[in-house]
mmCIF file of C-alpha atoms in Angstrom:
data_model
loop_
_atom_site.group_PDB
_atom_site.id
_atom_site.type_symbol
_atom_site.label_atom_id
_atom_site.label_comp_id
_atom_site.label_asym_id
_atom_site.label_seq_id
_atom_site.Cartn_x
_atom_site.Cartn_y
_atom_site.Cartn_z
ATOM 1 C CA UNK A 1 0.000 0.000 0.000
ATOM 2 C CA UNK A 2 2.409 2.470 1.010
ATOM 3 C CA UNK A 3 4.512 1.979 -2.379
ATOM 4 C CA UNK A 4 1.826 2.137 -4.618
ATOM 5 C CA UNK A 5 1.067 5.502 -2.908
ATOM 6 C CA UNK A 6 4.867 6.648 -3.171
ATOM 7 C CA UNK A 7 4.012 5.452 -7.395
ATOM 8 C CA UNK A 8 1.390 7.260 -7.223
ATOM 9 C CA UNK A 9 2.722 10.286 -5.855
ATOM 10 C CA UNK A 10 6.120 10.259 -8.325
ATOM 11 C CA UNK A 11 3.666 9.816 -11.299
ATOM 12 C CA UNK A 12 1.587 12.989 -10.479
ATOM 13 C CA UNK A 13 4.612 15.368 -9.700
ATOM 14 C CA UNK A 14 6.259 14.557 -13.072
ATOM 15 C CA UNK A 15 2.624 14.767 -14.915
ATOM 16 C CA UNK A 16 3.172 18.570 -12.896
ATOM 17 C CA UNK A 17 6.356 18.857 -14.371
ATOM 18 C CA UNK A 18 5.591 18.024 -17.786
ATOM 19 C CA UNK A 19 2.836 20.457 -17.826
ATOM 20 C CA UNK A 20 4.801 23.560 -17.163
ATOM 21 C CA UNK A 21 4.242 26.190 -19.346
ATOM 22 C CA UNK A 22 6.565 27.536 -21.344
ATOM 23 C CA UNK A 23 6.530 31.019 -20.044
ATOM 24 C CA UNK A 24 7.200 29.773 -16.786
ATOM 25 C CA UNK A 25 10.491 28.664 -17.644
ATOM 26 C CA UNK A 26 14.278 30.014 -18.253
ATOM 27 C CA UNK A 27 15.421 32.296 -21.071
ATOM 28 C CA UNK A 28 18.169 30.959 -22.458
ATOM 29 C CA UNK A 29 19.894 32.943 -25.397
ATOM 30 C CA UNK A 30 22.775 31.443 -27.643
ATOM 31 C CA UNK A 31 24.263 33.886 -30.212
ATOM 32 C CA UNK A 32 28.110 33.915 -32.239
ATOM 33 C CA UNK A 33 28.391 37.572 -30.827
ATOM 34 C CA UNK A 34 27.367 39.941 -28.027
ATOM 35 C CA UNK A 35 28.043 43.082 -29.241
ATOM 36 C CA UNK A 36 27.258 45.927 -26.900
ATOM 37 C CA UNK A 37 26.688 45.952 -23.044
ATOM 38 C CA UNK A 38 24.856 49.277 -22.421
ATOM 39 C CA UNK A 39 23.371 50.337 -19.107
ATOM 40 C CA UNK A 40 20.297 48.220 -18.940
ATOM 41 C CA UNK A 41 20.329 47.143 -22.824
ATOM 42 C CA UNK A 42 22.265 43.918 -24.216
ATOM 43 C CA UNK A 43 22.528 43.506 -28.171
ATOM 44 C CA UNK A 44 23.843 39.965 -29.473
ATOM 45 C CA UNK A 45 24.105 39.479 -33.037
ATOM 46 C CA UNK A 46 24.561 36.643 -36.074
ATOM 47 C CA UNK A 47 22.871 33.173 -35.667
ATOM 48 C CA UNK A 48 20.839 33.985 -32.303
ATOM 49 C CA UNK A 49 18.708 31.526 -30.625
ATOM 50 C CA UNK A 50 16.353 32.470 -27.803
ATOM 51 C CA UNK A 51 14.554 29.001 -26.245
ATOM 52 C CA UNK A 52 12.083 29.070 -23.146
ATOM 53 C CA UNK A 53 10.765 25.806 -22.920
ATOM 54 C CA UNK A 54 9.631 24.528 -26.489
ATOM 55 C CA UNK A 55 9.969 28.311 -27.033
ATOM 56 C CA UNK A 56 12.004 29.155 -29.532
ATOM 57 C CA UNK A 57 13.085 32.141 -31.916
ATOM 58 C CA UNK A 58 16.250 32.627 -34.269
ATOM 59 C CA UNK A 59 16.997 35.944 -35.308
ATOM 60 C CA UNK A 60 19.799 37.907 -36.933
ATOM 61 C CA UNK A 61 20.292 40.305 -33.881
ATOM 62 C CA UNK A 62 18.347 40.436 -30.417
ATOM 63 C CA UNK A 63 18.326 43.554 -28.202
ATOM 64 C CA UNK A 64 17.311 43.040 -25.048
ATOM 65 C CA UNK A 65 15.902 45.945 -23.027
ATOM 66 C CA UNK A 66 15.470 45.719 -18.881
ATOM 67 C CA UNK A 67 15.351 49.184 -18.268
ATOM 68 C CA UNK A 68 12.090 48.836 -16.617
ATOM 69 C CA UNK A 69 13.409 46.334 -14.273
ATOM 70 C CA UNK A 70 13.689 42.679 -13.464
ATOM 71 C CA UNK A 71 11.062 40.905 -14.518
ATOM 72 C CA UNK A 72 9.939 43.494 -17.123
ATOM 73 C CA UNK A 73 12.599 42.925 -19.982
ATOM 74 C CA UNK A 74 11.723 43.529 -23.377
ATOM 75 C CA UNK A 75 13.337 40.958 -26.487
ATOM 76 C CA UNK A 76 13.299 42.940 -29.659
ATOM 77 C CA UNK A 77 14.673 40.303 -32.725
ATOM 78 C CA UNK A 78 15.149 41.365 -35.866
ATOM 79 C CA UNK A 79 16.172 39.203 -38.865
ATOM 80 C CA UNK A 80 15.289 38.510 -42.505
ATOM 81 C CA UNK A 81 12.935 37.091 -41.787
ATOM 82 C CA UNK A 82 12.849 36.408 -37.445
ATOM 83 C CA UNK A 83 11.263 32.759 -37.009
ATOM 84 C CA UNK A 84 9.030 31.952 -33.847
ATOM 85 C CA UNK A 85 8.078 27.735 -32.972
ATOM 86 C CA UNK A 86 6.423 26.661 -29.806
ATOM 87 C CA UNK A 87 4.541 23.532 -29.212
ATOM 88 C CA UNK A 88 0.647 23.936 -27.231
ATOM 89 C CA UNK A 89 0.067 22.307 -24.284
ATOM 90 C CA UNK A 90 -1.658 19.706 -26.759
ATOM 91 C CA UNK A 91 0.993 18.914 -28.835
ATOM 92 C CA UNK A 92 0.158 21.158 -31.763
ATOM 93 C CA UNK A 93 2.374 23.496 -33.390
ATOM 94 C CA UNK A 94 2.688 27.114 -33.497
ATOM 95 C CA UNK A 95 5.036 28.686 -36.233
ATOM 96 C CA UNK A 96 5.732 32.421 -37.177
ATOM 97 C CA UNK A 97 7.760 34.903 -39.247
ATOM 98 C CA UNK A 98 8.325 38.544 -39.518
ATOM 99 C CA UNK A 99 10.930 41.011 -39.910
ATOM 100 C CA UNK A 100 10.807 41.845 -36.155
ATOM 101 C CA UNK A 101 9.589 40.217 -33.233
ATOM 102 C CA UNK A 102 8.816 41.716 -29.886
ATOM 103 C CA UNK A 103 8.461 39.600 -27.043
ATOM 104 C CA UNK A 104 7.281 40.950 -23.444
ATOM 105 C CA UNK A 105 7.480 37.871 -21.240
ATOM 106 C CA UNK A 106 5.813 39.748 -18.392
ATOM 107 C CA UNK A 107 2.350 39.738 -20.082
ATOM 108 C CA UNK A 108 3.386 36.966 -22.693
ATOM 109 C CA UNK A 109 2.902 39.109 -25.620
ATOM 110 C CA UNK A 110 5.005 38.345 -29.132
ATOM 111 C CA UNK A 111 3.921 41.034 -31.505
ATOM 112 C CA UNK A 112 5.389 40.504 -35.315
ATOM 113 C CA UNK A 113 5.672 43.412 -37.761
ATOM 114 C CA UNK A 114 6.986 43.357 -41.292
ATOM 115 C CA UNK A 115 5.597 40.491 -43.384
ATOM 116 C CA UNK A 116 3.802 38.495 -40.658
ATOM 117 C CA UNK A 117 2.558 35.638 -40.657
ATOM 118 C CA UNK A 118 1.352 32.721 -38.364
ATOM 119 C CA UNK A 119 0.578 29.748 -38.267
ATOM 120 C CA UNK A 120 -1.602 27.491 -35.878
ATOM 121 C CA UNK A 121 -3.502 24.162 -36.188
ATOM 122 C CA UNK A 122 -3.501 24.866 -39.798
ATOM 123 C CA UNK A 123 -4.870 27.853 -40.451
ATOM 124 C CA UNK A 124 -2.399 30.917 -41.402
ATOM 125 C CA UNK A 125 -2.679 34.747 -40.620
ATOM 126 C CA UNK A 126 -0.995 37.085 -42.877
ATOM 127 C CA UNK A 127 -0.705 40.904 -41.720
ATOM 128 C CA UNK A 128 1.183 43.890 -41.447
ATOM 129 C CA UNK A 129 1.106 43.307 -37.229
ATOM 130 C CA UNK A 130 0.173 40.543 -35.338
ATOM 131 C CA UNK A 131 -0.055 40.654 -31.888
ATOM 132 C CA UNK A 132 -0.122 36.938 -30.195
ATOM 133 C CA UNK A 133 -0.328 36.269 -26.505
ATOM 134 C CA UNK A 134 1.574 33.037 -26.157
ATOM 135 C CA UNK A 135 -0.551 32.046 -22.906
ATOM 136 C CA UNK A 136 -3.572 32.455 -23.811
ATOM 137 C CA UNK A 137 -3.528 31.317 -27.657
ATOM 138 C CA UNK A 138 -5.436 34.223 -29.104
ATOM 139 C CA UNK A 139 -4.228 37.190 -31.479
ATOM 140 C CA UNK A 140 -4.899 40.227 -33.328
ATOM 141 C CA UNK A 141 -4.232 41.433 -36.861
ATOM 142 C CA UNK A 142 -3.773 44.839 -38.210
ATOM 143 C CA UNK A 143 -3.205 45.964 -41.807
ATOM 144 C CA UNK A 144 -1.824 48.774 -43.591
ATOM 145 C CA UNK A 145 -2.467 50.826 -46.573
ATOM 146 C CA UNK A 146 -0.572 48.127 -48.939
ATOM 147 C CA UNK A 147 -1.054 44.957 -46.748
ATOM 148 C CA UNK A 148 -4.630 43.887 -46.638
ATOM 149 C CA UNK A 149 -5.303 41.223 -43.346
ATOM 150 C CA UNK A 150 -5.530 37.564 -44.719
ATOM 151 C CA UNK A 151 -6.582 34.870 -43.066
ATOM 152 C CA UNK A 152 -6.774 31.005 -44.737
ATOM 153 C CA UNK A 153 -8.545 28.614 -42.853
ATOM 154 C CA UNK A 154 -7.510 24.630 -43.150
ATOM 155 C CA UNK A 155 -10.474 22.563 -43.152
ATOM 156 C CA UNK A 156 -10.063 19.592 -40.195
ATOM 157 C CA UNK A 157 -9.936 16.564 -42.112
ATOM 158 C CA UNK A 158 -11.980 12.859 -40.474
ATOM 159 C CA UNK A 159 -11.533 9.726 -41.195
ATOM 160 C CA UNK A 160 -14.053 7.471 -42.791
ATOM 161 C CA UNK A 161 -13.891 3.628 -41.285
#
């Protein structure tokens, strides 16, 4: 009895573990250069990675802004195109691109400007700005005078027996 309640009690706190969200995790950047230590602003350039969890971007350079404290930093990417991918809690895939990212992990906000586009379960979201909140799962799109908002929807295929 008492080791099938020891079982029990590993195979809940990893089930705990494995459910972590993403945005609850490290920030771990890997980049060939960091180029400029300002007061309160870091700038790494060429090949940069930034992972947090499944997490991941790669840009061309990453500025990193904490001037409004711990906690509050602000990771501005920029690249030709900057890549997002994150796996959902169920499994699925979230991919996006855009000249710039801007991720706030205090309110777990990404918003992508310049060509953006996204892609979820599917379905794709083209716009001049898309604004995604990573927790949550739900986004905005704005246009501009030459980028219209476009949005294609992928049926969900079933199988027949």
């Amino acid at each position: 009895m008492k080791n099938n309640l020891i079982l029990a009690l590993l195979l809940s706190s990893s089930v705990v573990m494995a459910a972590q969200p993403d945005y609850t995790q490290q920030i771990q950047i890997d980049a060939d250069n960091l180029v400029s230590v300002q007061e309160n602003v870091l700038t790494y350039r060429n090949n940069v990675v930034i992972t947090q969890g499944s997490l991941q971007m790669k840009a061309d350079q990453l500025e990193i802004n904490a001037s409004a404290g711990k906690g509050k930093e602000v990771y501005i990417a920029t690249g030709s195109p900057v890549s997002y991918s994150q796996l959902l809690a169920d499994g699925k895939p979230v991919t996006a691109t855009a000249s710039e990212m801007r991720y706030e992990p205090s309110n777990r906000t990404l918003t992508l400007s310049g060509d953006a586009e996204l892609t979820q379960s599917g379905s794709v979201v083209k716009a001049s700005v898309i604004k995604y909140n990573v927790e949550k799962q739900q986004l905005s799109a704005q246009s501009n005078e030459s980028k219209r908002v476009t949005t294609i929807f992928t049926p969900e295929e079933k199988n027949n027996p």
